Amino acid sequence: MSVLQDQWQSLPEKAVRRLQAEQLGHYLRTVVLPFSANYRKVFQDLGLTADSIRTLDDLQKIPFATKSDLLSTPEQPQRFKDFIVIPDPKVLARRPSTIMKGLLHGRAAVKESFESEFRPIFMTFTTGRSAEPTPVLYTQRDIDRLTTACVRVIEICGAGREDRLLNLFPFSPHLAFWLTHYAGIAGGVMMLSSGGGKVMGTDGNLRLVGKIKPDVIIGIPTFIYHLLHQAVEEGMRCENLRRIVLGGEKVSDGLRQKLIDLGRELGSRQMDVVATYGFTEAKMAWPECPFPHGKSSGGYHLYPDLGILEIVDPKTGETLPPETPGEIVFTPIDARGTVLLRYRTGDCTDGGITYAPCPHCGRTVPRLVGDISRRSEVKEMHLDKIKGTLVDFNELEHVLDEAPHIGSWQVELRKVKDDPLEMDEIILHVQKTNGVGEDQLKRELRERCFRYLEIHPNRIEFHTSDEMRHLQGVGTLLKEQKLVDHRPKMPEVAKNGVNGRHSAHVEALSGNGAKTSV
Ligand SMILES: [Zn+2]
């Protein structure tokens, strides 16, 4: 085990940066450049070798990777495959370490160890451009890395062996669910995964809460809020509850406070709310440590041995010094499967990275501090999050305009019970054009929305053409309204809190169209 691995939570900045550069150099030399088709070419074209990267400042020589690099084009229909590390058996066979291993343990053992290192066996998908989700592949070695990260999440969040965990993330091929699942297994902690609202509904999840009396609940903020709110309304008790771990969406201070209040109403004596931040391409997430109510979060605790986070100027791409706001860029150390170097997340932090010891837990790890938000360009591309899934409005328009048997349409966004902290609701208003049955059309539209956009409308309502014209404001507004947002604004108390520090989202998450009993 290297010093960086062994002492990952107690090294000063200088040592972290030196050791990270060393390990990255070794990783580039022995894995990425020999076995990644994409990076072999990129380095060749730029006249770079692994030796060109000697310090973390040298990272700037490597071009960024972005989400669009993974998207297929007509010329390259399997673009994501260029980013998978595929070993050349001849190169491996010539290595002294391979020969040594063969002599000591035999050929079969060598073959097996390479299989476990390089053969992809697991994947999660990115969301967003939902028409074409892109896979990020893991080998057994990546699962081991994920497991290491998971144990740290459990440790930093402060869950213990005796705790019972309830995982409310939806069953899906997205990072958040699997990371939580592996965290339970790797941490040796009792965990129940309910699949969230979509699988068991609010009532089913409430029954589970009543039955297993969880100490820790993990999931998407809006769904947890919805569930606890319902639990309070039904007069339930959950005295054990002492921690809520959030992922998948931004978390405002207002929501944190509300969750703490709900915990209290359920009989919890001391409850902490901690958030996590991660994304599909990192194959991991980073947690906050618990901190006293009313104090600022210590930020997301990074694992310096598993990857390098840089903060860059979102406009120029220039690397910025510690504690400077900017865009988050990630480079893995020692990953296999899908490997992206200097992956631009599009997420910006207003606090940057700090190397100072955490004021709450005392760990000396790089920490991502401040409020994290998505790059404004994302908005310009008409992307927005509905029910935790990024939805491209252009695509939505396309999908509904081309749906058979309907004329004009409108998508209305609301909140459950018009409570600003509750879950999003999607109501699809449509005008039927011919004699097809309403039930059948509803089924078809639901299927279409999910297939192309990964969203589930909560209700579909049929209207006459006059009613549709009225809804869309035809004749009274300059432009017909195809997307209306009737979600109430945050109440003042919660809004004040949003200026604060904490936010998180695991972009990897979606499909959390938690079923309400509407
Ligand atoms: Zn801490």
GROMACS .gro file of C-alpha atoms and ligand atoms in nm, residues 156 288-290 298-299 301 358-363 367, ligand 1:
model
   15
  156ILE     CA    1  -1.704   1.015   0.715
  288GLU     CA    2  -1.965   1.593   0.416
  289CYS     CA    3  -1.894   1.502   0.774
  290PRO     CA    4  -2.165   1.575   1.035
  298GLY     CA    5  -1.692   2.130   0.616
  299GLY     CA    6  -1.749   2.060   0.247
  301HIS     CA    7  -1.414   1.527   0.176
  358CYS     CA    8  -1.159   2.004   0.849
  359PRO     CA    9  -1.290   2.221   1.134
  360HIS     CA   10  -1.542   1.952   1.231
  361CYS     CA   11  -1.372   1.613   1.198
  362GLY     CA   12  -1.008   1.723   1.184
  363ARG     CA   13  -0.923   1.511   0.878
  367ARG     CA   14  -1.211   1.939   0.061
  519ZN      ZN   15  -1.480   1.681   0.828
   0.00000   0.00000   0.00000
